Short mmCIF file of C-alpha atoms and ligand atoms in Angstrom, two decimals:
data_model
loop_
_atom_site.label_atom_id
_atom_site.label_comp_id
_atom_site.label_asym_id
_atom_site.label_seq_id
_atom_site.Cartn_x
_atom_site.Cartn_y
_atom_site.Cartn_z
CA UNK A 1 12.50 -13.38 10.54
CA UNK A 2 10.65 -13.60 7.16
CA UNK A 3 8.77 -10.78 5.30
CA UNK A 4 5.33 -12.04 4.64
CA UNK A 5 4.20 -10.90 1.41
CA UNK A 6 1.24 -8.92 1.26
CA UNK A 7 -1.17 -7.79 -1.89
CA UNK A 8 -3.42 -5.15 -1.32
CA UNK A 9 -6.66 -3.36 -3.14
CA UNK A 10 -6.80 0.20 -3.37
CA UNK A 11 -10.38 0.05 -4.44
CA UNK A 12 -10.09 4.08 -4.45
CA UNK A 13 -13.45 6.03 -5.20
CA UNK A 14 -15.29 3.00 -6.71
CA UNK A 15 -18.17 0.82 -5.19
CA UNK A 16 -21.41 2.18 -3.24
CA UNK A 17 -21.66 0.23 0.06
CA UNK A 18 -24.09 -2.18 -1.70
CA UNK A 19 -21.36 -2.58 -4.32
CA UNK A 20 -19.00 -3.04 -2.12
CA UNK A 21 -20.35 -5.84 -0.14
CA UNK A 22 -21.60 -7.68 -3.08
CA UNK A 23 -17.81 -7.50 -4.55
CA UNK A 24 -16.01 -9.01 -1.15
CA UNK A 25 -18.60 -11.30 -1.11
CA UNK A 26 -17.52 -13.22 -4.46
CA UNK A 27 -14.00 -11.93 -3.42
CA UNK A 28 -14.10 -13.59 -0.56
CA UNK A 29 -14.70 -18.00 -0.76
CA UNK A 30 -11.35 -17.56 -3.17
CA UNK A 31 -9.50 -15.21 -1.18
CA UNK A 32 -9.85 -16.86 2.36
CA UNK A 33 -8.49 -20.31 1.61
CA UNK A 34 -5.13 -18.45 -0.17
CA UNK A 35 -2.42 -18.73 2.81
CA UNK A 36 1.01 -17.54 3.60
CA UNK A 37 0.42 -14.16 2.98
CA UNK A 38 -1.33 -11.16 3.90
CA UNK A 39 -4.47 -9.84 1.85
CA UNK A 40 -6.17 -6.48 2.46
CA UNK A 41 -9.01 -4.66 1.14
CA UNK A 42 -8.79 -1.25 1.00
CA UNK A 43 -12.29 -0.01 0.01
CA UNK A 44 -14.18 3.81 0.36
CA UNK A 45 -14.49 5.04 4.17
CA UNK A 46 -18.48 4.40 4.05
CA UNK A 47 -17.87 0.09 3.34
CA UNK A 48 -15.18 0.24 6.13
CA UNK A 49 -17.56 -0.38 9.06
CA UNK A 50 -19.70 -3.07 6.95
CA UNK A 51 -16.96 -4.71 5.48
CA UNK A 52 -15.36 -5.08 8.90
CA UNK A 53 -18.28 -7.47 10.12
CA UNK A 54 -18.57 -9.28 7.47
CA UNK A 55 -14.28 -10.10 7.31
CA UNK A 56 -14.59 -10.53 11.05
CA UNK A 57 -12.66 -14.18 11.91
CA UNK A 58 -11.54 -14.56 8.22
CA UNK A 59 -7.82 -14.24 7.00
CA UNK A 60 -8.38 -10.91 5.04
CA UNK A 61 -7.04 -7.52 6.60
CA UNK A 62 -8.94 -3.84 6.12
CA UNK A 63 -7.17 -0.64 5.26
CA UNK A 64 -8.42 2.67 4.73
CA UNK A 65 -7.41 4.87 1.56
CA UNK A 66 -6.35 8.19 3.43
CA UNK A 67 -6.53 9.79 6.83
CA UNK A 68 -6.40 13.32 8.54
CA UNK A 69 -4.01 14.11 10.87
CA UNK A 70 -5.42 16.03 14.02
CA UNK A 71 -7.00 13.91 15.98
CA UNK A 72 -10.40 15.41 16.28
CA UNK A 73 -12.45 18.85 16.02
CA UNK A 74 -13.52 21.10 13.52
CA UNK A 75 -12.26 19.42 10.47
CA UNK A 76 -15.41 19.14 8.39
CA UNK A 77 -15.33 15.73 6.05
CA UNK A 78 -12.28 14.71 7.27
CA UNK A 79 -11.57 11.24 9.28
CA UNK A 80 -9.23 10.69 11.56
CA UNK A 81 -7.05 8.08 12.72
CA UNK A 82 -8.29 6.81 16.21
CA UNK A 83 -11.76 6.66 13.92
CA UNK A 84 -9.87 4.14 11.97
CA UNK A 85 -8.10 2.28 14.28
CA UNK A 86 -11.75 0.96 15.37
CA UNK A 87 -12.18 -0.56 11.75
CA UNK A 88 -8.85 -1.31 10.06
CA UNK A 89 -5.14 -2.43 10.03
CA UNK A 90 -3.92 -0.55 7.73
CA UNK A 91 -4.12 2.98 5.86
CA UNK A 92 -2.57 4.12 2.70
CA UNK A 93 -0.83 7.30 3.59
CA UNK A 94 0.34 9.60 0.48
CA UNK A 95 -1.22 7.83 -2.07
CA UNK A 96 0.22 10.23 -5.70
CA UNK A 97 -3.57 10.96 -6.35
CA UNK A 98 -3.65 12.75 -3.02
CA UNK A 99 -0.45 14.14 -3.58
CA UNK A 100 -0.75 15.31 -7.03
CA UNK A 101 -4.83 15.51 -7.20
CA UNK A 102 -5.66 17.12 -3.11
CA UNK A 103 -2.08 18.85 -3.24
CA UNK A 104 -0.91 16.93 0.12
CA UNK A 105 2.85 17.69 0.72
CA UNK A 106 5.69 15.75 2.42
CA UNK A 107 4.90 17.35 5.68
CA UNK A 108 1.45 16.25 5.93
CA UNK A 109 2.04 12.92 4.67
CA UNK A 110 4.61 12.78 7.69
CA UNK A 111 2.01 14.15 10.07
CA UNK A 112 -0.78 11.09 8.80
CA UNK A 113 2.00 8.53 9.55
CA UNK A 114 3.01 9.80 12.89
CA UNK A 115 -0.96 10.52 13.61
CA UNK A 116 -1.26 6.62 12.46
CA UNK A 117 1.18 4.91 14.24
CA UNK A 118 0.23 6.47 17.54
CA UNK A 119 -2.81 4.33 17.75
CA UNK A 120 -0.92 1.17 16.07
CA UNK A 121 -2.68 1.74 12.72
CA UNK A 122 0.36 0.93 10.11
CA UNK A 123 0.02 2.89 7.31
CA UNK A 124 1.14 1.73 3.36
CA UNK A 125 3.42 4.79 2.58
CA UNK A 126 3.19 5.56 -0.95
CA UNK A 127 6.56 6.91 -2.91
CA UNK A 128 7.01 7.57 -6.09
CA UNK A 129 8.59 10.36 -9.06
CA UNK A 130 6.60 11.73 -11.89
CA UNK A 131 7.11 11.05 -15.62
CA UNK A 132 9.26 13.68 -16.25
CA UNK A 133 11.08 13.39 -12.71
CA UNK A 134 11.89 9.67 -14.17
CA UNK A 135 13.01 11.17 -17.79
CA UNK A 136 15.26 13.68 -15.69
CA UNK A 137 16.71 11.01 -13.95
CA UNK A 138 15.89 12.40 -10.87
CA UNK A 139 13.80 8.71 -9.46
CA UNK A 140 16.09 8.19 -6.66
CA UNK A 141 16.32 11.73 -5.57
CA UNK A 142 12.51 12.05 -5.17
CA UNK A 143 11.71 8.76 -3.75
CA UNK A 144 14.82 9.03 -0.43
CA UNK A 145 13.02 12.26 -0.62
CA UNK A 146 10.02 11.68 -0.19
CA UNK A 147 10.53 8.68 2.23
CA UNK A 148 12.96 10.59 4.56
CA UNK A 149 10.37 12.93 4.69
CA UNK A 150 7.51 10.51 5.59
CA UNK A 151 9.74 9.17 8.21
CA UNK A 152 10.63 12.42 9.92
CA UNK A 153 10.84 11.76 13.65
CA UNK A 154 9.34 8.68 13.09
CA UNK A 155 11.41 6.47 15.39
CA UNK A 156 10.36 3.19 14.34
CA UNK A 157 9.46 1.52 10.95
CA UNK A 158 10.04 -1.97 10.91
CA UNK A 159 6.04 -2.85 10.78
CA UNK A 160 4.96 -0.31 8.40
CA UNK A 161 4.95 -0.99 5.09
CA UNK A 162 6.31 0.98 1.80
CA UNK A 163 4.83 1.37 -1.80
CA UNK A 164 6.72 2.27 -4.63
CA UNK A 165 4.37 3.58 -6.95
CA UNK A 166 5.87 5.70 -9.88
CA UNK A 167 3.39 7.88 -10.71
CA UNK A 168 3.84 7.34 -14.34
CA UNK A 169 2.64 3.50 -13.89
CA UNK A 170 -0.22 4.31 -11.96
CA UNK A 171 -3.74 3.56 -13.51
CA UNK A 172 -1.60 3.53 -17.10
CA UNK A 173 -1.02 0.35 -17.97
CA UNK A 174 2.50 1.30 -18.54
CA UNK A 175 4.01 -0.98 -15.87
CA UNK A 176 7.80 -0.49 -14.77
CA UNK A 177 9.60 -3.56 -15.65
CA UNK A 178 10.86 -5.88 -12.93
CA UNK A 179 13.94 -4.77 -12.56
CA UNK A 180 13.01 -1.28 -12.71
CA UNK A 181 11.10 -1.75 -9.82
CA UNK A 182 13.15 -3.90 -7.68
CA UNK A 183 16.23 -1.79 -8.32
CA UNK A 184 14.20 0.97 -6.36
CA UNK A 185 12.76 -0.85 -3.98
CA UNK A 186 16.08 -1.41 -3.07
CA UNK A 187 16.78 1.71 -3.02
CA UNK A 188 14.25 2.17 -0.46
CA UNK A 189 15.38 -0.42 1.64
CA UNK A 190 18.99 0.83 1.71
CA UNK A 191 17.80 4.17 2.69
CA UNK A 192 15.78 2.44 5.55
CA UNK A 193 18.80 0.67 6.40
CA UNK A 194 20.67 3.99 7.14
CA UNK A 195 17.44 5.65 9.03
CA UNK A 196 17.05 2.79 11.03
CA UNK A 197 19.63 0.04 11.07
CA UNK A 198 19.88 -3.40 9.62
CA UNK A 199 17.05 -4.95 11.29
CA UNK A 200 14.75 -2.82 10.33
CA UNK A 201 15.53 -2.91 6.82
CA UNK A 202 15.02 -6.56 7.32
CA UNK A 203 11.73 -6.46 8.46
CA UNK A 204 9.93 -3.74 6.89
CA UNK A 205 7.48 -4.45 3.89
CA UNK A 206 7.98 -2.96 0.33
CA UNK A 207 5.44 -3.41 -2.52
CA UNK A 208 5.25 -2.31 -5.85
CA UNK A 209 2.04 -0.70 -7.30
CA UNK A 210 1.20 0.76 -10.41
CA UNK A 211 -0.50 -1.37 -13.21
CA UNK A 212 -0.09 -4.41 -11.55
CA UNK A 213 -2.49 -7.12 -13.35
CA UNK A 214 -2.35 -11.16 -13.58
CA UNK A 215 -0.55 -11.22 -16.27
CA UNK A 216 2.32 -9.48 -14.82
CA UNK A 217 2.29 -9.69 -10.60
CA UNK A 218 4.65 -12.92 -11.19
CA UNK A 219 7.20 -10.62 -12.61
CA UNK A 220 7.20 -8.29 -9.80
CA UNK A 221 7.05 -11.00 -6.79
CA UNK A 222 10.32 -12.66 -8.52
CA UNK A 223 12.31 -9.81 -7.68
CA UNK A 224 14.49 -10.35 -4.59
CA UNK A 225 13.67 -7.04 -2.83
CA UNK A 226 9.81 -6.93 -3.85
CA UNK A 227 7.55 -8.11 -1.16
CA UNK A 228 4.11 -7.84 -2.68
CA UNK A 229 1.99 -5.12 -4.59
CA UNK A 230 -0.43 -2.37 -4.21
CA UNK A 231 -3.26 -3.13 -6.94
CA UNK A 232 -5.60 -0.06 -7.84
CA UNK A 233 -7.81 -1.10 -10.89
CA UNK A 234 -7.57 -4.81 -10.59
CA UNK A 235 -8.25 -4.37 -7.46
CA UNK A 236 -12.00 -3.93 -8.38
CA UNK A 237 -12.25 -6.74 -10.79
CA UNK A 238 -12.84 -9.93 -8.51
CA UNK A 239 -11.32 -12.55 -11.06
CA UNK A 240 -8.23 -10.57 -11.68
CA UNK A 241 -7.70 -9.54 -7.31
CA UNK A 242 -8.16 -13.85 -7.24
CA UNK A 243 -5.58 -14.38 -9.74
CA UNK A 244 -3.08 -11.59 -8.31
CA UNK A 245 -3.59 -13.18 -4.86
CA UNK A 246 -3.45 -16.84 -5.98
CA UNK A 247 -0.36 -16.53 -8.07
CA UNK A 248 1.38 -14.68 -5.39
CA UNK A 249 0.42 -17.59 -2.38
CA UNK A 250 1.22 -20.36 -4.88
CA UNK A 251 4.79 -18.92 -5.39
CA UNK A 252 4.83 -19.64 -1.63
CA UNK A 253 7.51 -16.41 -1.71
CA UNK A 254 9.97 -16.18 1.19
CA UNK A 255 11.09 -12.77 1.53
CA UNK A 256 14.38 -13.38 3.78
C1 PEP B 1 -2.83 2.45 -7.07
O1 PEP B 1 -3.84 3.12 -7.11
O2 PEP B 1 -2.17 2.39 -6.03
C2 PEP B 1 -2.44 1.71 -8.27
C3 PEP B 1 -1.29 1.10 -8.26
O3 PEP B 1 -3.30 1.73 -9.33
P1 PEP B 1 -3.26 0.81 -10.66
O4 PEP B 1 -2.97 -0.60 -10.19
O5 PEP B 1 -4.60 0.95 -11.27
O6 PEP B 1 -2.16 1.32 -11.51
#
């Protein structure tokens, strides 16, 4: 089985509904006729709903930027995931701005992908050290951390999907290189391979994120172990999410 490469837009806290829809709209001509991949739009909770009819019966995917993880009740502001399921694929679970910004931990990053899968919505599991965790030379400590962590109990992971996002690169500018990146990424995958066997570590889906822009998404999708990107401020610029995209479907990448 091949990996099918996937780029998706964290559009975080950007775009009013109107906004929203008038940015997928001119996203979306481009977009829909790019194949062999997977594209997803992960805009703010209130364009879910409207964005879902209008990308009904076109090739692009939805994905929600966070979660809660009960699955209802008194949790004022918060959304859960059966509320989700009804409106997207995907969900970005421990995003480092929720980590680092909304103080989420390990254990409830776990909790949102178990409370995720349960209703078959796969969630993008974001991993990544700090600056000085990467000047400390302490990268692959905190990432097998922080994925073992996310995958506690957690008995299967071949369709979810993995972001390695060093929290340095994020929002920066100051990319990791290619081979920075992949030579993590592998490192993820090798730890997948011991949670869950070879297969697994076949199948499962691991982007890069953090700074990615057209000028350097070729670089990334070169790498052997990279399977696509997470894209955060591009994301929100409809020429540069086109160029991302289209570079990465005209590299016709098979991730074996
Ligand atoms: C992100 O938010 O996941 C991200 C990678 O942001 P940026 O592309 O802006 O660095």
């Amino acid at each position: 089985m091949q990996r099918i490469p996937m780029i998706a837009g964290n559009w975080k806290m950007n775009t009013t509904l109107s906004e929203a829809l008038k940015l997928v709209k001119e996203m979306l001509p481009g977009l829909e006729k790019l194949e062999g991949m997977e594209k997803v739009l992960c805009p703010p909770f209130v364009s879910l709903a409207a964005m879902q009819n209008l990308l009904r019966g076109t090739s692009l995917k939805l994905g929600a930027q966070n979660l809660y993880y009960a699955e209802k009740g008194a949790y004022t502001g918060e959304i859960s995931a059966p509320m989700l399921a009804e409106l997207c694929d995907y969900v970005i679970v421990g995003h480092s701005e929720r980590r680092h910004i909304f103080g989420e931990t390990d254990s409830m990053v776990n909790k949102k992908v178990q409370a995720a899968l349960k209703v078959h919505l796969l969630p993008i599991i974001c991993v990544g050290e700090k600056l000085e965790e990467n000047e400390a030379g302490r990268t692959r400590e905190v990432v097998t951390g922080q994925l073992k962590a996310a995958l506690d109990g957690v008995s299967e992971a071949g369709e979810l999907v993995i972001a390695y996002e060093p929290v340095w690169a994020i929002g920066t500018g100051k990319a990791a290189t290619g081979r920075q990146a992949n030579e993590t990424v592998a490192l993820i995958r090798s730890t997948i391979l011991g949670l869950y066997g070879e297969k697994t570590a076949h199948n499962v889906r691991i982007l890069y994120g953090g700074s990615v822009t057209p000028a350097n998404i070729l670089e990334y999708m070169k790498q052997p172990q990279i399977d696509g990107a997470l894209v955060g401020g591009a994301s929100i610029k409809a020429i540069d999410f086109f160029s991302i995209v289209s570079q990465t479907a005209e590299m016709g990448k098979k991730c074996e």
